[in-house]
Short mmCIF file of C-alpha atoms and ligand atoms in Angstrom, two decimals:
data_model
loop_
_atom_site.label_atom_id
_atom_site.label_comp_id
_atom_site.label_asym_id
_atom_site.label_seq_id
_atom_site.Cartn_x
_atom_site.Cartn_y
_atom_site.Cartn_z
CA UNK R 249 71.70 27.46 -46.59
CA UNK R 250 71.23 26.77 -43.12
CA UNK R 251 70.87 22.87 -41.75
CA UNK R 252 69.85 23.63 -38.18
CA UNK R 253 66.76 23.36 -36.51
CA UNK R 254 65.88 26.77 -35.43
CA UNK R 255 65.44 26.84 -31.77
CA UNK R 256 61.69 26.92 -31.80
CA UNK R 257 62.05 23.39 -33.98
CA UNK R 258 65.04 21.99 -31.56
CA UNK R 259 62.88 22.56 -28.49
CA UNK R 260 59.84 20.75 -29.99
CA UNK R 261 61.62 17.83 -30.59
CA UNK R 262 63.34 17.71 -27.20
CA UNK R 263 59.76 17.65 -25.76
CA UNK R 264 58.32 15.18 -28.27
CA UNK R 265 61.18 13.19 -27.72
CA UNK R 266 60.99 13.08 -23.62
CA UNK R 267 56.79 12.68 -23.72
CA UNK R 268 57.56 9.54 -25.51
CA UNK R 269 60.64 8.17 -24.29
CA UNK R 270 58.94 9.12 -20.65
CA UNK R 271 54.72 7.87 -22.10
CA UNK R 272 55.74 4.96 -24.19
CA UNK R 273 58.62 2.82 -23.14
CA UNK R 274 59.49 0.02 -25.69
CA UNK R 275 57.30 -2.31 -23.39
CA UNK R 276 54.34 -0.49 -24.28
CA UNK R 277 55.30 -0.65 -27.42
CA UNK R 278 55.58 -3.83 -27.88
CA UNK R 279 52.06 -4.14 -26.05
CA UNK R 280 50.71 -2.20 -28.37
CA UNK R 281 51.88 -4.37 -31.52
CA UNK R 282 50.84 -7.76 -29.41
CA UNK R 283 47.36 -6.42 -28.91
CA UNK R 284 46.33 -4.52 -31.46
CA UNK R 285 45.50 -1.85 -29.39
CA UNK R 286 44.77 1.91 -29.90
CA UNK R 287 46.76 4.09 -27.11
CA UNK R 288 43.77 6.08 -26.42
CA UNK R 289 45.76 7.23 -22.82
CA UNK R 290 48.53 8.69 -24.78
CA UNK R 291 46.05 10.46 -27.94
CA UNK R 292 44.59 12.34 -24.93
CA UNK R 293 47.66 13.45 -23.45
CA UNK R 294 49.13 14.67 -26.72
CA UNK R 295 45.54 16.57 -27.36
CA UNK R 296 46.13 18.25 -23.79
CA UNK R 297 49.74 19.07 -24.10
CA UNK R 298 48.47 20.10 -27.18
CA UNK R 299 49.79 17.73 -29.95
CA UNK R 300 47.37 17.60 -31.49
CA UNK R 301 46.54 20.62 -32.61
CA UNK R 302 50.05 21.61 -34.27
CA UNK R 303 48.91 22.06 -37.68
CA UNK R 304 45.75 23.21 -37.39
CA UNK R 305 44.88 26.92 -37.53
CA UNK R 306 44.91 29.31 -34.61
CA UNK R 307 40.99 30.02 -35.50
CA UNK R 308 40.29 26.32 -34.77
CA UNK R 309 42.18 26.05 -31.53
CA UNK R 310 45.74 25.05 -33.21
CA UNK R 311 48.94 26.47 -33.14
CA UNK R 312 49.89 26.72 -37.04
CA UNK R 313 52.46 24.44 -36.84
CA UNK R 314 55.05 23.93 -40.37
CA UNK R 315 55.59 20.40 -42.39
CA UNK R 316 58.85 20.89 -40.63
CA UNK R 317 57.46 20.86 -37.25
CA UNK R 318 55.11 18.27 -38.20
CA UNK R 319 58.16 15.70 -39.57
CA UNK R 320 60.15 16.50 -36.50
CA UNK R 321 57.09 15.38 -34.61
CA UNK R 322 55.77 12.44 -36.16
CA UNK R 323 59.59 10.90 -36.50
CA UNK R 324 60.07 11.33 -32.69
CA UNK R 325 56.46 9.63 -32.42
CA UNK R 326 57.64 6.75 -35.35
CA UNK R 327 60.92 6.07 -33.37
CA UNK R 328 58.83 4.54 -30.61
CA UNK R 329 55.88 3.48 -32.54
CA UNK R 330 53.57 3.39 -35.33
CA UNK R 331 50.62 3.66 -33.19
CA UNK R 332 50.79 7.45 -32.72
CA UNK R 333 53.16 7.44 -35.78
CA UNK R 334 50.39 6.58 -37.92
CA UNK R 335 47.51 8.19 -36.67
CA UNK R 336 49.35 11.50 -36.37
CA UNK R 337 50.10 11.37 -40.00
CA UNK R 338 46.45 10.35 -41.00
CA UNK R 339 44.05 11.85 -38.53
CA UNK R 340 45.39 15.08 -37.42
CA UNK R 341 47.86 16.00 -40.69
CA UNK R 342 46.25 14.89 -43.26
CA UNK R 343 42.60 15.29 -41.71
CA UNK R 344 43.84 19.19 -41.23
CA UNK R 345 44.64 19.55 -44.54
CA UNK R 346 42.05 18.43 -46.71
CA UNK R 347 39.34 20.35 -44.46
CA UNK R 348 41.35 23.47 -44.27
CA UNK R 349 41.91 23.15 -47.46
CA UNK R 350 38.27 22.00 -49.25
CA UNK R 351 36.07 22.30 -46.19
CA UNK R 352 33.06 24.86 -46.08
CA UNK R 353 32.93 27.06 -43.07
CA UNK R 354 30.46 24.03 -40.97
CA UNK R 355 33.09 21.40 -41.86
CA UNK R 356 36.08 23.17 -40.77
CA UNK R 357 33.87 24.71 -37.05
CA UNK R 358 33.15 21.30 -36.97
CA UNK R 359 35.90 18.95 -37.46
CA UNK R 360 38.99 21.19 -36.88
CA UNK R 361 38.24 21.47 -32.99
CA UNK R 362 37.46 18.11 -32.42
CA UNK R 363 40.84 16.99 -33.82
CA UNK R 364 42.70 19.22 -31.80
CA UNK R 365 40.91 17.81 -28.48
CA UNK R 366 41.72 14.65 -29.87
CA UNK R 367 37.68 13.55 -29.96
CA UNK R 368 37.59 11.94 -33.30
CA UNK R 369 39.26 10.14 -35.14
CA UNK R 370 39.58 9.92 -39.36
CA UNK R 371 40.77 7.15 -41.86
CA UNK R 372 41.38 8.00 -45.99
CA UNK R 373 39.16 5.69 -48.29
CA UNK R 374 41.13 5.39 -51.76
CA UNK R 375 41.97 1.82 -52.52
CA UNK R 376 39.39 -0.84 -53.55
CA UNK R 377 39.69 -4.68 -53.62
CA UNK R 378 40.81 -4.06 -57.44
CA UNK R 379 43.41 -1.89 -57.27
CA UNK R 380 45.33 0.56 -55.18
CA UNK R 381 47.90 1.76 -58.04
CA UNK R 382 45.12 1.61 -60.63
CA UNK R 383 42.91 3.71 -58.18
CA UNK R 384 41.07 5.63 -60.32
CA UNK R 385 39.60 2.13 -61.58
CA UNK R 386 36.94 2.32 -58.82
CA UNK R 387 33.68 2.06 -58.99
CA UNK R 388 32.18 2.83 -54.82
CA UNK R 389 29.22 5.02 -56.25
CA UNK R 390 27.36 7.60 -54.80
CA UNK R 391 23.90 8.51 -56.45
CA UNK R 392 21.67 11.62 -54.96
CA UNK R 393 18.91 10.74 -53.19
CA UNK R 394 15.26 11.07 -54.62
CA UNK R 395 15.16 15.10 -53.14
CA UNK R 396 18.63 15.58 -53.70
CA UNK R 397 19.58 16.16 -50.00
CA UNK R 398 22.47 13.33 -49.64
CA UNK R 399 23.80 10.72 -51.31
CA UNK R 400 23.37 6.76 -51.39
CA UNK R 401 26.42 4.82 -51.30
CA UNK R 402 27.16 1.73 -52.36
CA UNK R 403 30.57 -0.14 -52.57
CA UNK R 404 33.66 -1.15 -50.80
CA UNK R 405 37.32 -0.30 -50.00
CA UNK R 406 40.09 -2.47 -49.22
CA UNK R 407 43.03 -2.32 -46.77
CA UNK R 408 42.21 1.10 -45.07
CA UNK R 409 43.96 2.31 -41.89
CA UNK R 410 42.11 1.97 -38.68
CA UNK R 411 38.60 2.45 -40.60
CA UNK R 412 37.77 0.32 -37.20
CA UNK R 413 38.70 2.91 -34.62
CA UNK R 414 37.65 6.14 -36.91
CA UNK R 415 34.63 8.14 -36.47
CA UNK R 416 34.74 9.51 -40.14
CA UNK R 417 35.57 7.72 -43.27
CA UNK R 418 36.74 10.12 -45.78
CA UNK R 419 36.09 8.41 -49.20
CA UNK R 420 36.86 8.77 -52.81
CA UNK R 421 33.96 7.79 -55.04
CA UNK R 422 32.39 7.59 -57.99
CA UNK R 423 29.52 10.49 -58.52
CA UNK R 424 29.30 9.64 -62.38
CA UNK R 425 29.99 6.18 -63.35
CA UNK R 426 31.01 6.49 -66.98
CA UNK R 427 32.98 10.00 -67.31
CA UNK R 428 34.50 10.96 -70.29
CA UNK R 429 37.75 10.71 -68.45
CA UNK R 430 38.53 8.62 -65.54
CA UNK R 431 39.53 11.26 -63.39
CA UNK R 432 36.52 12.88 -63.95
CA UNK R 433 33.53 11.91 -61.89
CA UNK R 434 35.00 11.07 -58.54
CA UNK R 435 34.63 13.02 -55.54
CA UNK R 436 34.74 12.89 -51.38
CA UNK R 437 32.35 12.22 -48.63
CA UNK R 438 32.94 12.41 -44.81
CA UNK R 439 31.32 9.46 -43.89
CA UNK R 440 30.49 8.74 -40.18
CA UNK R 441 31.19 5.10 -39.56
CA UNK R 442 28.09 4.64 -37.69
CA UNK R 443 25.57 5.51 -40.13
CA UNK R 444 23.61 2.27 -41.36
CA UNK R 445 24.45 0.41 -44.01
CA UNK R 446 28.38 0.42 -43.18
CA UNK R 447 30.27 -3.24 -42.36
CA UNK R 448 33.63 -2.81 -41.13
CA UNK R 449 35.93 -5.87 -41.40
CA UNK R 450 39.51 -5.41 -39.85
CA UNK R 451 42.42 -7.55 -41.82
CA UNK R 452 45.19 -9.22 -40.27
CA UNK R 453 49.04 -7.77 -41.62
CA UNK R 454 52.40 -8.22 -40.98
CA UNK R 455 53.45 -5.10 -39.37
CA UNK R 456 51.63 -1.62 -38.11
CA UNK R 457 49.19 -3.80 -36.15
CA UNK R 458 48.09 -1.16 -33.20
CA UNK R 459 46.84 0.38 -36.32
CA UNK R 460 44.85 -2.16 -37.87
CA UNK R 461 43.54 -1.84 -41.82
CA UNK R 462 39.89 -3.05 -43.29
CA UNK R 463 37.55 -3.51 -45.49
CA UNK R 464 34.70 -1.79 -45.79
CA UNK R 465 31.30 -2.23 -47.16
CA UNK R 466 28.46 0.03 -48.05
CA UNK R 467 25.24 -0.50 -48.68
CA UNK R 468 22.45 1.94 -49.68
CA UNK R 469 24.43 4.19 -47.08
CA UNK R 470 22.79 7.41 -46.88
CA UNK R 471 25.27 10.41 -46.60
CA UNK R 472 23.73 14.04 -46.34
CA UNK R 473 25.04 16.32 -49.10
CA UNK R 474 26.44 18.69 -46.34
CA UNK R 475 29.14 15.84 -46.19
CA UNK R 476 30.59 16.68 -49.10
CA UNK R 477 33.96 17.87 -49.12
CA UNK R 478 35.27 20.30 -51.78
CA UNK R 479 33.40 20.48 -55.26
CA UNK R 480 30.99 17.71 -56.86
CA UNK R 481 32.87 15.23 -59.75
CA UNK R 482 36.38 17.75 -58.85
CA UNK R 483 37.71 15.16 -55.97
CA UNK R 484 40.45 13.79 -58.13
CA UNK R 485 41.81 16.86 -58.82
CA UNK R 486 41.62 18.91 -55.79
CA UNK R 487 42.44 16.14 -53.46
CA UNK R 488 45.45 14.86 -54.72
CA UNK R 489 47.90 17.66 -54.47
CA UNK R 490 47.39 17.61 -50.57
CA UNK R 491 48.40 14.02 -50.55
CA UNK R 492 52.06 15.14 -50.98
CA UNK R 493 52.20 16.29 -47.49
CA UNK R 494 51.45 13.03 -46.26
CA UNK R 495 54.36 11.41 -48.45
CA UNK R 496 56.45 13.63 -46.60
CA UNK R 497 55.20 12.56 -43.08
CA UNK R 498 55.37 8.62 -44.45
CA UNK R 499 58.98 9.39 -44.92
CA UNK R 500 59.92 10.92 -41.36
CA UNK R 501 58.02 7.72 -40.42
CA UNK R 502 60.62 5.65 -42.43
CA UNK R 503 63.46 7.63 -40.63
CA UNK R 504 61.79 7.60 -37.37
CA UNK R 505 61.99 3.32 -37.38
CA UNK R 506 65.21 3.51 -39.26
CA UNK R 507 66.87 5.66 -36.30
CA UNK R 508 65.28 3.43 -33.76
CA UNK R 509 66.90 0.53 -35.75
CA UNK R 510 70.15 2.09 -35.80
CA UNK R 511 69.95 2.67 -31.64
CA UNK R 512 69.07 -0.68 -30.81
CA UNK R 513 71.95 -1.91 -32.91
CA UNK R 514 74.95 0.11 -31.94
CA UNK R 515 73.49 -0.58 -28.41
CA UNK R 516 73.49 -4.21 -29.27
CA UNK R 517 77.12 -3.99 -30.81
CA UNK R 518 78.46 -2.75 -27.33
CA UNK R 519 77.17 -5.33 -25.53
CA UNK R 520 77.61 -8.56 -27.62
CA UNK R 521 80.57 -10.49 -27.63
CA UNK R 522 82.41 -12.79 -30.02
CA UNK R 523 85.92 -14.36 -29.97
CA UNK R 524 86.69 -12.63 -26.82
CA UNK R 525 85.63 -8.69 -28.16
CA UNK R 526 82.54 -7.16 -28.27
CA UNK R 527 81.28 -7.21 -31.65
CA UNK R 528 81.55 -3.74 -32.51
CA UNK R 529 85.54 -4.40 -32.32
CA UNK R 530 84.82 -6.19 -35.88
CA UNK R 531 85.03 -4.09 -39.19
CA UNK R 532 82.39 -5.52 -40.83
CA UNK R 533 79.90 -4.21 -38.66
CA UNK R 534 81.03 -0.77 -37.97
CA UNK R 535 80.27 -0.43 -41.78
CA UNK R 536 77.04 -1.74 -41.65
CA UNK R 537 76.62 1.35 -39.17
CA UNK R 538 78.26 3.44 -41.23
CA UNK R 539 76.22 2.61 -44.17
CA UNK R 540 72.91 2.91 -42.05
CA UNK R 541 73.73 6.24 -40.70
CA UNK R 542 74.77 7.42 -43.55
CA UNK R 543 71.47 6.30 -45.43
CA UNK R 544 69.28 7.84 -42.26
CA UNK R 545 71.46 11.53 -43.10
CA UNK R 546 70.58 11.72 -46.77
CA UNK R 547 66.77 10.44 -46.02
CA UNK R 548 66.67 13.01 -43.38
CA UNK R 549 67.68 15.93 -46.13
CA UNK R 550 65.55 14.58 -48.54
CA UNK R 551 62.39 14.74 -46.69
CA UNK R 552 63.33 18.29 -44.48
CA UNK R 553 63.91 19.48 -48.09
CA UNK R 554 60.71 18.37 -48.76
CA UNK R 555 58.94 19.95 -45.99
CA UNK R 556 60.77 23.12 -46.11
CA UNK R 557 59.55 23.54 -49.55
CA UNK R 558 56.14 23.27 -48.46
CA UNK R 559 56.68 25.57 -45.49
CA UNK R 560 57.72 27.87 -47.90
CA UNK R 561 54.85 27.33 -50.60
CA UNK R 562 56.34 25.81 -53.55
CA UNK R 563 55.44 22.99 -55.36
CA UNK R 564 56.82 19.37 -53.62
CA UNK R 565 55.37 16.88 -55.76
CA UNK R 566 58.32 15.45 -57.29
CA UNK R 567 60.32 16.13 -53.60
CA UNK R 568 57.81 14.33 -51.85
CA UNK R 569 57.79 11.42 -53.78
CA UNK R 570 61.25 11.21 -54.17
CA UNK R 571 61.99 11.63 -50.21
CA UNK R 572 59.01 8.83 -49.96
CA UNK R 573 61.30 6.96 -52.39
CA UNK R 574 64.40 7.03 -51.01
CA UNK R 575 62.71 6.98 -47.50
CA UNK R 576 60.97 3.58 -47.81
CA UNK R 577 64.03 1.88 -48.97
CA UNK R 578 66.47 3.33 -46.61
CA UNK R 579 63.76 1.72 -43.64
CA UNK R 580 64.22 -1.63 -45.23
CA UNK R 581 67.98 -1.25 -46.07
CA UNK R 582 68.50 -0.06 -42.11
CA UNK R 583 66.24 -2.29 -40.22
CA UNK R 584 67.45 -5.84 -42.58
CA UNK R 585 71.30 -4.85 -41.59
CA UNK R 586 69.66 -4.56 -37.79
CA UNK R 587 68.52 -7.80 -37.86
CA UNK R 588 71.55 -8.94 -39.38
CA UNK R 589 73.87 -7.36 -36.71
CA UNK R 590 71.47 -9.15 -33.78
CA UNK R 591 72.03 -12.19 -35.68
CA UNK R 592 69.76 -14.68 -34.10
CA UNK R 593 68.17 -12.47 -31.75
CA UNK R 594 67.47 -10.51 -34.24
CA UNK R 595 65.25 -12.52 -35.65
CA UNK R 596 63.58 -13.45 -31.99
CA UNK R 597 60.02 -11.31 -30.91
CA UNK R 598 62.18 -10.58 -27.81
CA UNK R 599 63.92 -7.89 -29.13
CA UNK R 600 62.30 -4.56 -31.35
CA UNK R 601 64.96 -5.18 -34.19
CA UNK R 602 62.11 -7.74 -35.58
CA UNK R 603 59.05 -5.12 -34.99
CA UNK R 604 61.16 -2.44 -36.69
CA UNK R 605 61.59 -4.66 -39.63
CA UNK R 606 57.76 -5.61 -40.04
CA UNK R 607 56.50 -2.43 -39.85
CA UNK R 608 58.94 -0.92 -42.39
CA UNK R 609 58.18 -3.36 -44.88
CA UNK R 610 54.89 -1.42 -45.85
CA UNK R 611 55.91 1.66 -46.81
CA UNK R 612 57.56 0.14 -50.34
CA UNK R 613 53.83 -0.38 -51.05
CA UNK R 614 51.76 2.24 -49.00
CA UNK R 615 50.95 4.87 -49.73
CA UNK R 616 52.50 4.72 -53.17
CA UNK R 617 54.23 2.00 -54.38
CA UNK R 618 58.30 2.19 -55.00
CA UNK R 619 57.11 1.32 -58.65
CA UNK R 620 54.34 3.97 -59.09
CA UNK R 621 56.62 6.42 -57.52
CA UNK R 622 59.15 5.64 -60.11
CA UNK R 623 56.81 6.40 -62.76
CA UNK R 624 55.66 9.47 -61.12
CA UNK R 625 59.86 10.47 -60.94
CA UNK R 626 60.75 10.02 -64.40
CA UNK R 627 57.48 11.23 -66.11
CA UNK R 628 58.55 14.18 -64.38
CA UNK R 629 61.76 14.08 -66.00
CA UNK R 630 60.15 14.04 -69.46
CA UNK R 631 59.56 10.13 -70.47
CA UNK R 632 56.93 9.36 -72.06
CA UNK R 633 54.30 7.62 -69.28
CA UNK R 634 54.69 3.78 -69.18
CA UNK R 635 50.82 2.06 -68.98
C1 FAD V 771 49.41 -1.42 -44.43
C2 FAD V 771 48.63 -0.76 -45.54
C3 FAD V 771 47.84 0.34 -45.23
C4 FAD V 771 47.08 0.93 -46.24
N1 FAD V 771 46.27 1.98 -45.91
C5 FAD V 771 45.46 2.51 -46.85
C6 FAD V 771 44.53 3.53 -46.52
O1 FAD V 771 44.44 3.98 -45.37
N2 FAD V 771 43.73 4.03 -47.49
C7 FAD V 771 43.78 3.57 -48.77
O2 FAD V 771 43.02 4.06 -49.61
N3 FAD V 771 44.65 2.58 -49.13
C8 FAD V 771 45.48 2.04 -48.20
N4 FAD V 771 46.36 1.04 -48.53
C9 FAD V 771 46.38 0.56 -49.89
C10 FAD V 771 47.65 0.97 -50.65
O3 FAD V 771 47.57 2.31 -51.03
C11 FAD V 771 47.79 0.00 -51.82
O4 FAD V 771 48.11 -1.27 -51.29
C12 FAD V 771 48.85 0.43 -52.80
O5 FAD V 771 48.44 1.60 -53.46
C13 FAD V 771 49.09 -0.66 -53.84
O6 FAD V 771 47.89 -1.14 -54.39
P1 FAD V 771 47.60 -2.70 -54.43
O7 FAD V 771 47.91 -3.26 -53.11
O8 FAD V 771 46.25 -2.89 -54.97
O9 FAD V 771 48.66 -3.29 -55.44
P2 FAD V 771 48.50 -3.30 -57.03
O10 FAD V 771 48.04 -1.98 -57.49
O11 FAD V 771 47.72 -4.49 -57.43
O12 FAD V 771 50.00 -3.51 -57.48
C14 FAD V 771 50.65 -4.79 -57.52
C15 FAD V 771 52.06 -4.59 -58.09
O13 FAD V 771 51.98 -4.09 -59.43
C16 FAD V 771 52.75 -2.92 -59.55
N5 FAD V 771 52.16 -2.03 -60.54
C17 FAD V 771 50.84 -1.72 -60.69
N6 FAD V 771 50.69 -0.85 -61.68
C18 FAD V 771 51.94 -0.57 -62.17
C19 FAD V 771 52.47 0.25 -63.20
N7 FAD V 771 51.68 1.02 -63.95
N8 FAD V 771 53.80 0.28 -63.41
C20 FAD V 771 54.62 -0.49 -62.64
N9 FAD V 771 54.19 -1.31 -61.65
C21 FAD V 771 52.87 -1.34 -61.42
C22 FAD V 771 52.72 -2.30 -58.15
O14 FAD V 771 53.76 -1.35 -57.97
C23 FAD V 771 52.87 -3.55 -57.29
O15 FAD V 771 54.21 -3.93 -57.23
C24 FAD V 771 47.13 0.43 -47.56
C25 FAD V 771 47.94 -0.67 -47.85
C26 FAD V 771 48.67 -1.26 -46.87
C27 FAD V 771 49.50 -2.47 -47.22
#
């Protein structure tokens, strides 16, 4: 076993780290969360220092970049903020992977380049008003057209991440309403966001706000068939093994606001006093950062474990969702024992501690929730599946 970065890996996060400690100081971070906005000046300097392209095939203008290089990346981005963080995971990673993986020839000449120059943008249509853990109980359908050259779509999703700033929705729907079996039926369309027919309603949240999430409606939206993506009625199956990948980017997301957490408050420690000592002098507290390091170590093993699996080509299912797991509670273990060592300030919107907090929250509901995750874990393990 060896638990070093090699020095490819330990180089790429040195220069991930200084771009963003150098591009987005904590003011602009905090900018970003007060107004919403996407940092369209930093997505372009990532695509030219090229960012962007890390896991995306040499063919397409890339550099065939691992999962590990892509956690060690998006956890440098996540310790400053969600709004590369996020968008990192969604639009380049995951965006990458579906098209490499299900993408005809046109799809992947014509999206894969345009991601690494950083020209578009992509969002990941799953949930519905009715149900995100119950997913496959939607019902957005898509019927052909008269001559059979696209598809009509009618329907809506619910709480999807920056469908607003995306140029391309990709979307799980129905193509047979009643199958046989639920996960039957259901397949994906690349969607272009400015077709007609398509109402895009952002939704105020606690956290993650420079990456807003919708609704979205369609009506009689007409999609050509070319916008498929992998095989007719097969969506269910052949997309969800690529969403592990992206459980195992959530997670260095979780450690990447979990070690920003743990910064601030061993800075905070050194500089706040009480009875006459700084408050790092007391006990209490230097287990608190015991207990958060400690929890940031084994999230960090988990998930490169993770990754290194899928580096190598194995199976990560079960890794990936347990890393997730343990990932999404260590960010809401770490930042809550932040806030507690700030105290009051803590608890103020002029320090992070509070930011760090909010946008952890999410990930013990998105993308999976702890719950579902759960069930996922010990089905695995051989008991018997509970609903
Ligand atoms: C910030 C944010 C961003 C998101 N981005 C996207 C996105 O980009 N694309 C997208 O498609 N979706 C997105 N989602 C939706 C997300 O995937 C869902 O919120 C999540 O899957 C949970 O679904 P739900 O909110 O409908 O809760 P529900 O499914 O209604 O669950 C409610 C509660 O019931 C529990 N529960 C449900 N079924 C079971 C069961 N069988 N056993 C035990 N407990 C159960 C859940 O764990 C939860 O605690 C996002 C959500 C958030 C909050």
């Amino acid at each position: 076993m060896d638990f070093d970065l090699s020095e490819e890996q330990a180089i790429l996060q040195n220069t991930i780290r200084r771009f963003v400690e150098e591009q987005c100081p904590r003011e602009y971070a905090r900018e970003l969360d007060n107004t919403g906005k996407f940092p369209e000046d930093l997505w372009q300097k990532m695509a030219k220092l090229g960012f962007l392209g890390l896991p995306v095939s040499a063919e397409y203008g890339g550099s065939e970049g691992t999962m590990i290089d892509m956690v060690i990346v998006v956890q440098e981005l996540a310790r400053a903020t969600l709004a590369l963080a996020v968008p990192f995971t969604n639009t380049i990673g995951l965006t990458n992977k579906v098209v490499s993986a299900l993408g005809t020839e046109a799809q992947k000449a014509k999206f894969l380049p345009e991601l690494v120059k950083g020209k578009i943008k992509t969002c990941f249509a799953w949930t519905e008003a009715s149900g995100g853990t119950d997913v496959l109980s939607m019902t957005t359908f898509a019927e052909p057209s008269d001559d059979g050259a696209s598809f009509i779509v009618n329907g809506s999703k619910m709480f999807i991440t920056q469908a607003h700033q995306s140029d391309y929705i990709f979307t799980m729907l129905r193509t047979i309403k009643n199958p046989p079996k639920k996960t039957q039926g259901i397949s994906c369309l690349i969607i272009p966001t400015d077709l007609p027919g398509i109402s895009i309603r952002t939704i105020e949240k606690v956290g993650q706000k420079s990456t807003g999430f919708c609704e979205i409606h369609f009506e009689d939206v007409e999609v050509p068939r070319e916008n498929l993506l992998g095989e007719e009625n097969k969506g269910w199956y052949q997309m969800l093994p690529l969403l592990n990948g992206e459980r195992t980017c959530f997670s260095a997301i979780c450690l990447g606001i979990a070690q920003a957490a743990f910064e601030d408050a061993v800075q905070y420690m050194g500089e706040r006093t009480a009875f006459g000592k700084t408050i790092n002098h007391f006990q209490i507290l230097q287990h608190y950062i015991a207990d958060m390091k400690t929890m940031i170590d084994a999230g960090q093993l988990l998930t490169y474990r993770a990754a290194w699996l899928e580096t190598m080509g194995r199976p990560i299912g079960f890794e990936a969702t347990e890393a997730f797991l343990a990932c999404s509670q260590i960010v809401n273990r770490v930042t809550d024992l932040g806030i507690q060592i700030l105290g009051g300030y803590g608890y103020t919107t002029e320090f992070d501690m509070e930011r760090y907090w909010r946008d952890g929250r999410v990930f013990r509901i998105s993308p999976i929730t702890n719950e579902m995750a759960k069930n996922f874990l010990a089905q695995s393990l051989g008991m018997p599946r509970s609903y």
